[in-house]
Short mmCIF file of C-alpha atoms in Angstrom, two decimals:
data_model
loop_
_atom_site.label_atom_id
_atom_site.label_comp_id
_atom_site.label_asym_id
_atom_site.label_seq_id
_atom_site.Cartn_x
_atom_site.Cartn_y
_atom_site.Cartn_z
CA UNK A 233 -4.94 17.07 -4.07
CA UNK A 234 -3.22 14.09 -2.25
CA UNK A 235 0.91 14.59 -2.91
CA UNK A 236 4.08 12.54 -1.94
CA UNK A 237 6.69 13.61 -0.68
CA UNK A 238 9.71 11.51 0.20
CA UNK A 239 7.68 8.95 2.12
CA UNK A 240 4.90 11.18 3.34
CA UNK A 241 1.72 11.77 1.70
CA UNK A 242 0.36 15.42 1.59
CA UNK A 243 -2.71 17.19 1.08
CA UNK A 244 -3.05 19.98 -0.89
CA UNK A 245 -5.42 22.69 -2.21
CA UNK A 246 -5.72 25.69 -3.48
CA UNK A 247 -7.79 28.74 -1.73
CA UNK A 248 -9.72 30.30 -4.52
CA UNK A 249 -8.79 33.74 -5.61
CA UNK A 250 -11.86 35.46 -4.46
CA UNK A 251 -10.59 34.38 -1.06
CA UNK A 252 -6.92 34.80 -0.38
CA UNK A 253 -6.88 38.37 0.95
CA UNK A 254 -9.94 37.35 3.35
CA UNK A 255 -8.12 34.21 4.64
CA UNK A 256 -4.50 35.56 4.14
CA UNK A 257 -3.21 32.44 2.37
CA UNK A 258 -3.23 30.86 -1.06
CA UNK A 259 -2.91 27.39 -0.59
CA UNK A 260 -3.09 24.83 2.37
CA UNK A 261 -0.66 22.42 1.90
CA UNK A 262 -1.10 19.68 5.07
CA UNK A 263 1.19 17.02 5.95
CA UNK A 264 -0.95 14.13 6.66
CA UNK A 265 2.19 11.92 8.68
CA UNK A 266 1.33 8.30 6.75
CA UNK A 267 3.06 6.66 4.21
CA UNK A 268 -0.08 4.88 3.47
CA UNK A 269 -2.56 5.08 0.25
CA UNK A 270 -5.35 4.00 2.08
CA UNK A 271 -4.85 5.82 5.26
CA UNK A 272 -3.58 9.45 3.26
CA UNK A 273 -7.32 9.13 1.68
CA UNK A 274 -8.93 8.42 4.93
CA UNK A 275 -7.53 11.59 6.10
CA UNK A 276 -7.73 14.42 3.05
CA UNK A 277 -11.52 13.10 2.26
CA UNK A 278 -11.96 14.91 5.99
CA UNK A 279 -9.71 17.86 5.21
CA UNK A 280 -11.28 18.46 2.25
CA UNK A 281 -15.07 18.39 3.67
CA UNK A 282 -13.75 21.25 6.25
CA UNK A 283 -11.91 23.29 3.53
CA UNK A 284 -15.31 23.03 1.36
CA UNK A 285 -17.16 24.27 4.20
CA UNK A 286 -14.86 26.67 5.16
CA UNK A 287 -14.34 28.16 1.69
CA UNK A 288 -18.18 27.92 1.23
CA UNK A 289 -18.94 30.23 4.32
CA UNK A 290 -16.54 32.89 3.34
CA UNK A 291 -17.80 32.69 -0.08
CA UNK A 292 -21.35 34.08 1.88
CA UNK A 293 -19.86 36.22 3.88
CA UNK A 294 -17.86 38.12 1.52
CA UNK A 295 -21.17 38.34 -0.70
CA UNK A 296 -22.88 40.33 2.36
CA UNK A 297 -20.38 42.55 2.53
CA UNK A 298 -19.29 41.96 6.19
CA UNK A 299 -15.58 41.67 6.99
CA UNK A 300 -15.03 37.44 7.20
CA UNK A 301 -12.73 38.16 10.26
CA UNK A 302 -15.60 39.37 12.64
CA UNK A 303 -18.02 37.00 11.72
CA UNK A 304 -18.31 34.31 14.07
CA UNK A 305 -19.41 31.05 11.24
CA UNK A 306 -16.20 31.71 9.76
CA UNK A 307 -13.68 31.94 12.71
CA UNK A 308 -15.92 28.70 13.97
CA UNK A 309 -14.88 26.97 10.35
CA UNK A 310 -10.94 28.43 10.67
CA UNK A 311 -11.04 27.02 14.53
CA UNK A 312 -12.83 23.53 13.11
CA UNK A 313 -10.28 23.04 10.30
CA UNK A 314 -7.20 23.91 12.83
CA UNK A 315 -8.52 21.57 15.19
CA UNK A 316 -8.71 18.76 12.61
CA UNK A 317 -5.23 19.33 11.50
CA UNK A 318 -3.90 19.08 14.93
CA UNK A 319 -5.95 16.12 16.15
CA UNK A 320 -4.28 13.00 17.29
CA UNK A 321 -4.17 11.26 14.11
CA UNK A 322 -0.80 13.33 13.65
CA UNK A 323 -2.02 15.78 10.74
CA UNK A 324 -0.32 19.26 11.16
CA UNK A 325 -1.27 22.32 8.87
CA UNK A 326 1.23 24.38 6.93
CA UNK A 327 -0.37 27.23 5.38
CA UNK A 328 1.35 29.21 3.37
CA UNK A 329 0.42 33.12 3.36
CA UNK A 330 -0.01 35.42 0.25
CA UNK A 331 3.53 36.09 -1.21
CA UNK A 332 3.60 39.97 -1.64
CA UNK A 333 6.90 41.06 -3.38
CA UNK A 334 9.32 43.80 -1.97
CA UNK A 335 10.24 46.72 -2.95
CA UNK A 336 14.18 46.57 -4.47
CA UNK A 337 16.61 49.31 -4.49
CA UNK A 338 16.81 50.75 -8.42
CA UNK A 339 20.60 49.97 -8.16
CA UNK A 340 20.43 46.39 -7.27
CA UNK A 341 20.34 43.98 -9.97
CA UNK A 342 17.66 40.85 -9.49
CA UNK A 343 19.51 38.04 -8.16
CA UNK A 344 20.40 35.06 -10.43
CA UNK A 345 17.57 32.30 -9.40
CA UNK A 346 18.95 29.11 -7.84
CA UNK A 347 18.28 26.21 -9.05
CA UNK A 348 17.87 22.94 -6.82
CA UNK A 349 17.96 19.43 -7.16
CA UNK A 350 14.81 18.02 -6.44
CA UNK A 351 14.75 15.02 -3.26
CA UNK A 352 13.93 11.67 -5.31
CA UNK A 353 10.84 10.24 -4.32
CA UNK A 354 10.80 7.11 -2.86
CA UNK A 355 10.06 3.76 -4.66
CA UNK A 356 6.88 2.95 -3.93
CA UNK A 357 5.70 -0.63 -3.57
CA UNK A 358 3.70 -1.12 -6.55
CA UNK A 359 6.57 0.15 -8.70
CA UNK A 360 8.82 -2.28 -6.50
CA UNK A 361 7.02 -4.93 -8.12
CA UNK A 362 7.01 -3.82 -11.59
CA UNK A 363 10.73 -2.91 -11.98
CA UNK A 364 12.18 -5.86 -9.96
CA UNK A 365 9.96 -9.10 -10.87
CA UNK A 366 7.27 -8.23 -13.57
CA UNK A 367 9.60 -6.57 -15.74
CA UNK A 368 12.94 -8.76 -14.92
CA UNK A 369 13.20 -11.38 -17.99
CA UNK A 370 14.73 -13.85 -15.92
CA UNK A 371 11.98 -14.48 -13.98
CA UNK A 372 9.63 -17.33 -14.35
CA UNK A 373 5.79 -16.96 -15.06
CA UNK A 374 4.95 -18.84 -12.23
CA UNK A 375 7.19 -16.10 -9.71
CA UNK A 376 5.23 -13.28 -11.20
CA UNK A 377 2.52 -14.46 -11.27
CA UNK A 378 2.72 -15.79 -7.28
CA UNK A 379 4.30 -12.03 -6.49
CA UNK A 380 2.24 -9.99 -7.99
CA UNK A 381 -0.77 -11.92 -6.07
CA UNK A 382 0.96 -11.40 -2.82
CA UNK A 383 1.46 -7.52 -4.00
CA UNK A 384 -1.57 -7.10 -4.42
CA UNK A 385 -3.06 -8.57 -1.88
CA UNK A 386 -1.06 -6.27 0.72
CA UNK A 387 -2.10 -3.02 -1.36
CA UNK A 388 -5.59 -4.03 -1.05
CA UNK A 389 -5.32 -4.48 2.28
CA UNK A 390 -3.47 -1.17 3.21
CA UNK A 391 -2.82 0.66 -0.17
CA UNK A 392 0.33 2.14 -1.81
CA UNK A 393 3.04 2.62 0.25
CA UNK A 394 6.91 3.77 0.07
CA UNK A 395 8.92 0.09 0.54
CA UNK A 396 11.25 2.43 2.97
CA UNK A 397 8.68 2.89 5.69
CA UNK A 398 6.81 -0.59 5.46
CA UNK A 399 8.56 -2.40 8.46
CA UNK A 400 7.53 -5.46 11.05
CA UNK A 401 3.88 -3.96 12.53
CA UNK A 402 2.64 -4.05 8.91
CA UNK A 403 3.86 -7.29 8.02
CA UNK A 404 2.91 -8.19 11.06
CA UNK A 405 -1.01 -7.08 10.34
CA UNK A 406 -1.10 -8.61 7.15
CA UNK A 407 0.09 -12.08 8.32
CA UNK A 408 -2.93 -11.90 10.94
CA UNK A 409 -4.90 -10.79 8.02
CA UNK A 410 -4.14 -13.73 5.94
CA UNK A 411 -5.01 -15.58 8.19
CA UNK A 412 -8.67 -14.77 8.77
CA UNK A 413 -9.15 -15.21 4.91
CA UNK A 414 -11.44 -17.59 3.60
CA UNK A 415 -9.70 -20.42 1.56
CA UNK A 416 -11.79 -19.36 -1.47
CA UNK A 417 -10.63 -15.99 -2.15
CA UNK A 418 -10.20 -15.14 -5.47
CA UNK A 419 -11.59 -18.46 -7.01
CA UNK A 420 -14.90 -16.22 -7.21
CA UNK A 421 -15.83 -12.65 -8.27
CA UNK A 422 -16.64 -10.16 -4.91
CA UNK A 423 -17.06 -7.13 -4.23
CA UNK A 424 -16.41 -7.38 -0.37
CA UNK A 425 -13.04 -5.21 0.84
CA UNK A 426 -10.49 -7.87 2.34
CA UNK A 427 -11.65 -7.32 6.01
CA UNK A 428 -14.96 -7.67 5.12
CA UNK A 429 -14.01 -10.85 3.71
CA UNK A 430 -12.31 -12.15 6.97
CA UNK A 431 -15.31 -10.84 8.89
CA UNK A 432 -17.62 -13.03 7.02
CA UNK A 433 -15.36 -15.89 6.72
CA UNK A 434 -15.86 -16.17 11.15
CA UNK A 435 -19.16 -15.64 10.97
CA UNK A 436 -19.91 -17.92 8.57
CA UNK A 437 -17.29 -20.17 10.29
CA UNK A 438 -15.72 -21.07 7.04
CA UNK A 439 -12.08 -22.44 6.00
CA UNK A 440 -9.23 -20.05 6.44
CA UNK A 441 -5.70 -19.94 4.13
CA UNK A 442 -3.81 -22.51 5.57
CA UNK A 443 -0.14 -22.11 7.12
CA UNK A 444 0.94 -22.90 3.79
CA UNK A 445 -0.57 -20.34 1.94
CA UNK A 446 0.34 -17.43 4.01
CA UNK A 447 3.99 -18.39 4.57
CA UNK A 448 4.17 -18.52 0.52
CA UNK A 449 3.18 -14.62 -0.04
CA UNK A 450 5.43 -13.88 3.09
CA UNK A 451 8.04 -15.43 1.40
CA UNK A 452 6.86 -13.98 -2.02
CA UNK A 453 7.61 -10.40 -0.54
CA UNK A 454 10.41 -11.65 1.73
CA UNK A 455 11.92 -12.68 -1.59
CA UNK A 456 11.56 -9.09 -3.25
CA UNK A 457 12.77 -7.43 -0.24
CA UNK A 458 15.78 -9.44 -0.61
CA UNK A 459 16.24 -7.42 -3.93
CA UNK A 460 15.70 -4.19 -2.22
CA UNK A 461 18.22 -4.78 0.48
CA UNK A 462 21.03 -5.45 -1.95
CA UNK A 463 20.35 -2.40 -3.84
CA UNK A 464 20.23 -0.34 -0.61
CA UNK A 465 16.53 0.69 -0.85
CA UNK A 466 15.98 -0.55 2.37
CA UNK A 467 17.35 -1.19 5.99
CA UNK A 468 15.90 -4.07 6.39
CA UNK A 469 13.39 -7.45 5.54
CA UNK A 470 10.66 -7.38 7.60
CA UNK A 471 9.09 -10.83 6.29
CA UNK A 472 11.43 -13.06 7.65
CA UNK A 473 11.29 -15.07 10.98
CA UNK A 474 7.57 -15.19 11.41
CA UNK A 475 5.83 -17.94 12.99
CA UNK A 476 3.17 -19.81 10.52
CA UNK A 477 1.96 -22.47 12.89
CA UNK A 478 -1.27 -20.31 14.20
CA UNK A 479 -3.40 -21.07 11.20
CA UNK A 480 -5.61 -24.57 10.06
CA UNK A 481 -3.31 -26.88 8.44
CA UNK A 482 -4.12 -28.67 5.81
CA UNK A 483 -2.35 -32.13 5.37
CA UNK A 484 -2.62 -32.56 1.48
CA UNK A 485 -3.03 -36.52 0.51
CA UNK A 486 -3.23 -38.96 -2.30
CA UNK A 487 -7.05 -39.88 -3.93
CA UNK A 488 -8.80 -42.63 -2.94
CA UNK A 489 -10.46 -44.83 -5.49
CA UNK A 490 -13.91 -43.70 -4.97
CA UNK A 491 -12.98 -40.37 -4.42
CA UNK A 492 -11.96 -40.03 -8.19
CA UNK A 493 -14.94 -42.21 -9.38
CA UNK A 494 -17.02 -39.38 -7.89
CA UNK A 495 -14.82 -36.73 -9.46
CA UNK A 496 -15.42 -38.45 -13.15
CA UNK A 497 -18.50 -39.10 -13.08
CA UNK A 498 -19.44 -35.61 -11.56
CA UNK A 499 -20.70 -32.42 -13.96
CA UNK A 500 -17.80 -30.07 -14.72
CA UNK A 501 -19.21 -26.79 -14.02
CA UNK A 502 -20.13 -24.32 -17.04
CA UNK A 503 -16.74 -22.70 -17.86
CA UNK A 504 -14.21 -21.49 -20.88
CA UNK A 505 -12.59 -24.55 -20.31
CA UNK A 506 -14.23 -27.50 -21.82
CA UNK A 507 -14.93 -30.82 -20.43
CA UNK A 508 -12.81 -32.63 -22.69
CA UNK A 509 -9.79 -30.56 -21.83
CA UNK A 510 -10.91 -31.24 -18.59
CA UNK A 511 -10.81 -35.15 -18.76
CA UNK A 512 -7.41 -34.50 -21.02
CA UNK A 513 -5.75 -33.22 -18.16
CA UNK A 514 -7.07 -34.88 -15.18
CA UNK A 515 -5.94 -38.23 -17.38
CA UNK A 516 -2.74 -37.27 -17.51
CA UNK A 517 -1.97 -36.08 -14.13
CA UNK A 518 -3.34 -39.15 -13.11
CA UNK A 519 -1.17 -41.47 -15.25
CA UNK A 520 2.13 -39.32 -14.88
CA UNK A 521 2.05 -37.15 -11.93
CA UNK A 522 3.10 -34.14 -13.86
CA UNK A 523 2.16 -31.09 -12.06
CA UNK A 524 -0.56 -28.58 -13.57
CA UNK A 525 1.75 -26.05 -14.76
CA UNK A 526 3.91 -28.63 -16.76
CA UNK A 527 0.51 -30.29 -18.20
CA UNK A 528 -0.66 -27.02 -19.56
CA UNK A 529 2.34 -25.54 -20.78
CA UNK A 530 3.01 -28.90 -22.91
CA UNK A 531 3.93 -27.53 -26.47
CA UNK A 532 3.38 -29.68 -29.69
CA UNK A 533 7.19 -30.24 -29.47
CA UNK A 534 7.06 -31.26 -26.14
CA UNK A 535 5.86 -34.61 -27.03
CA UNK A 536 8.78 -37.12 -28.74
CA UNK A 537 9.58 -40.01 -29.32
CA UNK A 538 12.88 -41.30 -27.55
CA UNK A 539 14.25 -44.32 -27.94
CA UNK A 540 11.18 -45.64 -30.18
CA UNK A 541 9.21 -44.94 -26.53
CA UNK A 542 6.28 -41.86 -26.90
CA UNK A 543 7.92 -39.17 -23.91
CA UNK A 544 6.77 -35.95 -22.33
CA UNK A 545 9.55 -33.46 -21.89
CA UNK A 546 9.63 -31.34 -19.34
CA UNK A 547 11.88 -28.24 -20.07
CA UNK A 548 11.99 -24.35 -20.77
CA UNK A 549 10.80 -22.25 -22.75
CA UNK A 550 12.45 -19.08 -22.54
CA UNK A 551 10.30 -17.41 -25.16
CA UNK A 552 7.43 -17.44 -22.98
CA UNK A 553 8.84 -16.95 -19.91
CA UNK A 554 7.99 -20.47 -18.51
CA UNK A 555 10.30 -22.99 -16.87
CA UNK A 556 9.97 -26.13 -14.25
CA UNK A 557 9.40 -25.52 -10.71
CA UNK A 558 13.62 -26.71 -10.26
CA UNK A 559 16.08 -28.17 -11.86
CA UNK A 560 15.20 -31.60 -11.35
CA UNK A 561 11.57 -30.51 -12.98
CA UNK A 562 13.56 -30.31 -16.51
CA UNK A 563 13.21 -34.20 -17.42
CA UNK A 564 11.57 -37.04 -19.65
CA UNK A 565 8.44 -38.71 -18.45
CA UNK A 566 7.44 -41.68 -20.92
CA UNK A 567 3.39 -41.59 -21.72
CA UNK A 568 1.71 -43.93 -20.15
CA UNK A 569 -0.02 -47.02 -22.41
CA UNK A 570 -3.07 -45.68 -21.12
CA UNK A 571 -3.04 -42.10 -22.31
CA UNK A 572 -1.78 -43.32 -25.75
CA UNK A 573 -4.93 -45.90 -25.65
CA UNK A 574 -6.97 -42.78 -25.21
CA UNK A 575 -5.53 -41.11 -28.33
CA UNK A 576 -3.12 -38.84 -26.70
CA UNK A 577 -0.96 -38.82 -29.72
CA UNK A 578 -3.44 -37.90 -31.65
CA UNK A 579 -3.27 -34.06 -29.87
CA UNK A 580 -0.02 -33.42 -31.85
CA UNK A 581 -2.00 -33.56 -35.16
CA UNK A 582 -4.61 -30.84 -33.85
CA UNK A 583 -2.76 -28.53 -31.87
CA UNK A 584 -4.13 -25.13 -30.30
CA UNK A 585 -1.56 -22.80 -31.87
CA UNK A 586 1.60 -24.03 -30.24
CA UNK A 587 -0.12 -26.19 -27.34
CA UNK A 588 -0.02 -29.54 -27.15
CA UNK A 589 -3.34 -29.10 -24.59
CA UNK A 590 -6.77 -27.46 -26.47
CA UNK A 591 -9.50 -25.24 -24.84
CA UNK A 592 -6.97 -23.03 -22.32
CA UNK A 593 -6.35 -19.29 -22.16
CA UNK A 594 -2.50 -17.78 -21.20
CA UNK A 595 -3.20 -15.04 -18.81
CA UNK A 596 -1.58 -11.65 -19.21
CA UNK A 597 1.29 -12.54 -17.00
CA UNK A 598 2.42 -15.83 -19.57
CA UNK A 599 0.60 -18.26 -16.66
CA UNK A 600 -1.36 -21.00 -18.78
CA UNK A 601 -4.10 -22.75 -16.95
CA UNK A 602 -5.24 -20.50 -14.32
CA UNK A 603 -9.02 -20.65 -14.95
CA UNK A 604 -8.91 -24.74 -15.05
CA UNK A 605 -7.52 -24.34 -11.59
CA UNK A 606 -10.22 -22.48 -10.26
CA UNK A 607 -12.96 -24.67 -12.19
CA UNK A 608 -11.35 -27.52 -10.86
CA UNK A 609 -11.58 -26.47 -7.72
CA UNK A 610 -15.08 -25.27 -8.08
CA UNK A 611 -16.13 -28.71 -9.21
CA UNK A 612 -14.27 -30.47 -6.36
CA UNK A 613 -15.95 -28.48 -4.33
CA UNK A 614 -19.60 -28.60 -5.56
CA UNK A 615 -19.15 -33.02 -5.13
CA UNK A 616 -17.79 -32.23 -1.75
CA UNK A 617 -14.32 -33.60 -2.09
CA UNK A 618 -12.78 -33.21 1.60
CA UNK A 619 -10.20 -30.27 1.02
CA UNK A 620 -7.29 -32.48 2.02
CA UNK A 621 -7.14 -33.74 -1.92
CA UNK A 622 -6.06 -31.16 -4.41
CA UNK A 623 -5.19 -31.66 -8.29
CA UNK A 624 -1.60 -32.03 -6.67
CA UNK A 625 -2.81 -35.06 -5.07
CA UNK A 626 -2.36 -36.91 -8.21
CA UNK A 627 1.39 -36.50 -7.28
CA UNK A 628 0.73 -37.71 -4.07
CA UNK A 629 -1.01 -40.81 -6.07
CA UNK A 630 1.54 -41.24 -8.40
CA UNK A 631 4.08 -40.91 -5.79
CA UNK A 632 2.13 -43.64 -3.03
CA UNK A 633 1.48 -46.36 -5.94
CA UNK A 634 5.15 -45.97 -7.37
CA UNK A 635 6.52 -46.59 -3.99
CA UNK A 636 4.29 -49.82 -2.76
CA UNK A 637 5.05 -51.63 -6.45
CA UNK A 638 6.96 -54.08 -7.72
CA UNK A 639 10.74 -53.88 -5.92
CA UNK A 640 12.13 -54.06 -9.73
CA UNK A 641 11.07 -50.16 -9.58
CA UNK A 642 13.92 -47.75 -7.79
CA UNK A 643 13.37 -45.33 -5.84
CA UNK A 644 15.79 -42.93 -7.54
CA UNK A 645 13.89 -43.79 -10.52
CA UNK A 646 10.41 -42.30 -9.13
CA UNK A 647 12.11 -39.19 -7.75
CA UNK A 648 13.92 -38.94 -11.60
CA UNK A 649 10.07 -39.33 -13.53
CA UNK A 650 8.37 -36.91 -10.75
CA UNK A 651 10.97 -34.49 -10.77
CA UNK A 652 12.14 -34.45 -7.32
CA UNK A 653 15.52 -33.24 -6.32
CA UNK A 654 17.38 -36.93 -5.28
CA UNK A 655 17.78 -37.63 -1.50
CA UNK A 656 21.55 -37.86 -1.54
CA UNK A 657 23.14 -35.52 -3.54
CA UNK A 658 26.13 -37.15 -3.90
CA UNK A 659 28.09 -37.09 -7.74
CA UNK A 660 27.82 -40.58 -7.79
CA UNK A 661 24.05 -39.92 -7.51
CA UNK A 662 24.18 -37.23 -10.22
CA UNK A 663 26.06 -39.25 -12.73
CA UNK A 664 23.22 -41.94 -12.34
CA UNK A 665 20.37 -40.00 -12.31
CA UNK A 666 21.76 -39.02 -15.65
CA UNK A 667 22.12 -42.19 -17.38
CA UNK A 668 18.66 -43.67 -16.08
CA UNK A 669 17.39 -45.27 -19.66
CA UNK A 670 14.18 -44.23 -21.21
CA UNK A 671 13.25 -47.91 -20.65
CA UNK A 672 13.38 -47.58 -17.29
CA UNK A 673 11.42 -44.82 -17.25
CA UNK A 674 8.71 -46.26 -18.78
CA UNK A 675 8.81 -49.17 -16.37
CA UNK A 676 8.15 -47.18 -13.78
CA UNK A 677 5.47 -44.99 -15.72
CA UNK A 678 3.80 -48.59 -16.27
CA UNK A 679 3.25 -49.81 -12.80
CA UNK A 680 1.22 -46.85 -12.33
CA UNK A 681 -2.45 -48.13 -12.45
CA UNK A 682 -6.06 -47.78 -11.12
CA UNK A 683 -9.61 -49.53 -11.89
CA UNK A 684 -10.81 -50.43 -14.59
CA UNK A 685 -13.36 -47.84 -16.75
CA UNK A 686 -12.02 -45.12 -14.06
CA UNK A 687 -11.60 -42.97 -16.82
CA UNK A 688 -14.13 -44.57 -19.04
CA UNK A 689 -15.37 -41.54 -21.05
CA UNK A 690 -11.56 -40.73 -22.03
CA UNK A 691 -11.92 -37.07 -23.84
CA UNK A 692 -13.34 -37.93 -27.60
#
């Protein structure tokens, strides 16, 4: 019953047989003036109650033999259903009467019929998102993975919607939205509708998205609508040059020492995940600062030996859609004497198909990993680890101890292992950063140390 048309959503139904000479038309076709999945519902779940009732009182009246005209329930359910269709919320009625066919002269021949060319419908967001980044091979897993999230975030917010007609107000109202969410949705199962989520999140006065998080799935839809404006599907971006300074902001930071003796000696929560996966990669990130995508989409043959020194390398893999967050993310990072001490090595004689990394699931959209995260978090947040320190931190870490070490270690060198774009982009700069040795490398890997019996229970 609920039809678009162009970028309008319409309401239609059909007046039963029995009743199309009593009500003089066949079908009520309504225009319901939204663009909007969510709103379109809203409005033919109420046309359709009044239709019931009206069809259901002419159905009675008819049955008693009285002319439906005269009787005053059913003019009261005709002057109910008009009313409804011309109340403020825009919705206008077009009935269309009982087609009764003319007469025509013996000597005229029947007309040829004409055809015409049907008005293409317009592309609606959720097919926006499947033609242009889910089904586009050159994008990576982690860009459909953080696009389809911001997708569907807006559809659950306001529903389907022609991309022609969504414009600044609802941008605008899904910013504020984003806002009010708490900081742990989706990391848990609910059943709550997104406003219901915000609601609860002020009453319970818990954490909101930060600034951080909301300007990402602005820019995650800014990004498609860049896509759409080149093709000429629309007239213009209406995620761009918002403000993302209203909401908490969290300033991210490196562990501190007993910080991560409370997160290793603390229970990993009951998951699909394992524990020793879980000690494999929180080793790791500690003693490399490779980020969490690039730890668990390590493949067997990801792990080499360059020079005679044991590396990680970061790079492609086009096959499964995967790449490093930039260019400078493609790179060698030697393994640290620690992680071979722990029997890293060892991983490459029991891989998990082609993983170097056992005990993780790929999710449908390629993305490796994503149920760690949320146990990770989970954990972190069961030993009431201040929010400020993230699995990322161990960047931060890496990043902090690299920095205040020995003066031998360059600072080109630590943005070269960490994969950070170099501060002066100069082709000097580029030639260098090209023939840093592998032995420097590993120098710098080295200096990166904590405690002793930190990470004690290793992963055996």
């Amino acid at each position: 019953m609920l039809r678009i048309r162009g970028t309008t959503y319409h309401f239609r139904r059909i007046v039963p047989p029995a009743l199309r000479s009593a009500l003089n038309q066949r079908e009520i076709w309504v225009s319901l003036k939204t663009g909007y999945q969510n709103e379109a519902r809203k409005r033919a779940s109420l046309l359709h109650t009044k239709t019931t009732e009206l069809f259901d009182e002419t159905f009675r009246v008819l049955a008693e033999g009285q002319n439906c005209q005269s009787i005053p329930h059913v003019r009261d359910a005709m002057r109910d259903l008009h009313r409804l269709l011309e109340a403020p919320t825009g919705i206008e009625a077009v009935p269309l009467p009982v087609s009764r066919p003319r007469p025509r002269p013996q000597n005229m021949r029947k007309a040829p019929a004409v055809v015409t060319a049907s008005k293409p419908q317009s592309l609606l967001l959720s097919e926006a998102l499947t033609r242009f980044v889910l089904k586009n091979p050159h994008t990576s897993a982690d860009t459909r993975k953080a696009t389809q999230r911001a997708v569907e975030l807006f559809l659950q917010a306001f529903g389907d919607a022609p991309v022609s007609i969504i414009g600044g107000e609802k941008a605008g109202a899904f910013r504020d939205l984003l806002f009010s969410l708490p900081a742990s949705l989706g990391k848990r199962k609910s059943s709550l509708t997104l406003t219901e989520e915000a609601d609860r999140a002020k009453k319970d006065g818990r954490p909101t998205l930060s600034s951080k998080s909301v300007k990402n799935h602005m820019m995650r839809l800014s990004a498609l609508w860049n896509q759409l404006l080149q093709r000429e599907l629309v007239k213009k971006n209406p995620w761009t040059g918002w403000s993302f300074e209203t909401g908490s902001k969290t300033i991210r930071r490196s562990w501190t020492t007993q910080e991560l003796q409370t997160l290793m000696t603390g229970d990993w929560p009951r998951s699909s995940v394992p524990e020793s996966t879980f000690r494999i990669i929180t080793m790791i990130g500690a003693y490399s600062g490779l980020r969490l995508g690039e730890i668990c989409h390590l493949r067997t043959e990801d792990l080499q030996t360059i020079d005679g020194i044991p590396c990680f390398v970061i790079q492609p893999h086009t096959k499964d859609g995967w790449s490093p967050k930039t260019d400078a993310g493609t790179r060698i990072v030697p393994v640290h004497s620690k992680l071979i001490e722990a029997g890293l090595l060892t991983l490459k004689d029991t891989p998990d198909g082609p993983y170097l990394i056992p005990g993780l699931n790929t999710s449908k959209d390629g993305v490796r990993g994503t149920i760690f995260g949320r146990s990770f978090s989970t954990m972190k947040t069961r030993l009431r680890l201040p929010a400020e320190i993230t699995f990322h931190s161990f960047r931060h870490s890496v990043s902090t101890q690299l920095r205040n070490a020995s003066a031998d270690i360059r600072e080109i060198w630590i943005d070269r292992l960490l994969g950070h774009e170099a501060t002066h982009k100069s082709q000097g700069t580029s030639t260098y950063l090209s023939s840093i040795t592998t032995a420097n490398l590993r120098q710098t890997v080295e200096a990166i140390s904590y405690p002793d019996n930190l990470f004690r229970k290793g992963w055996s």
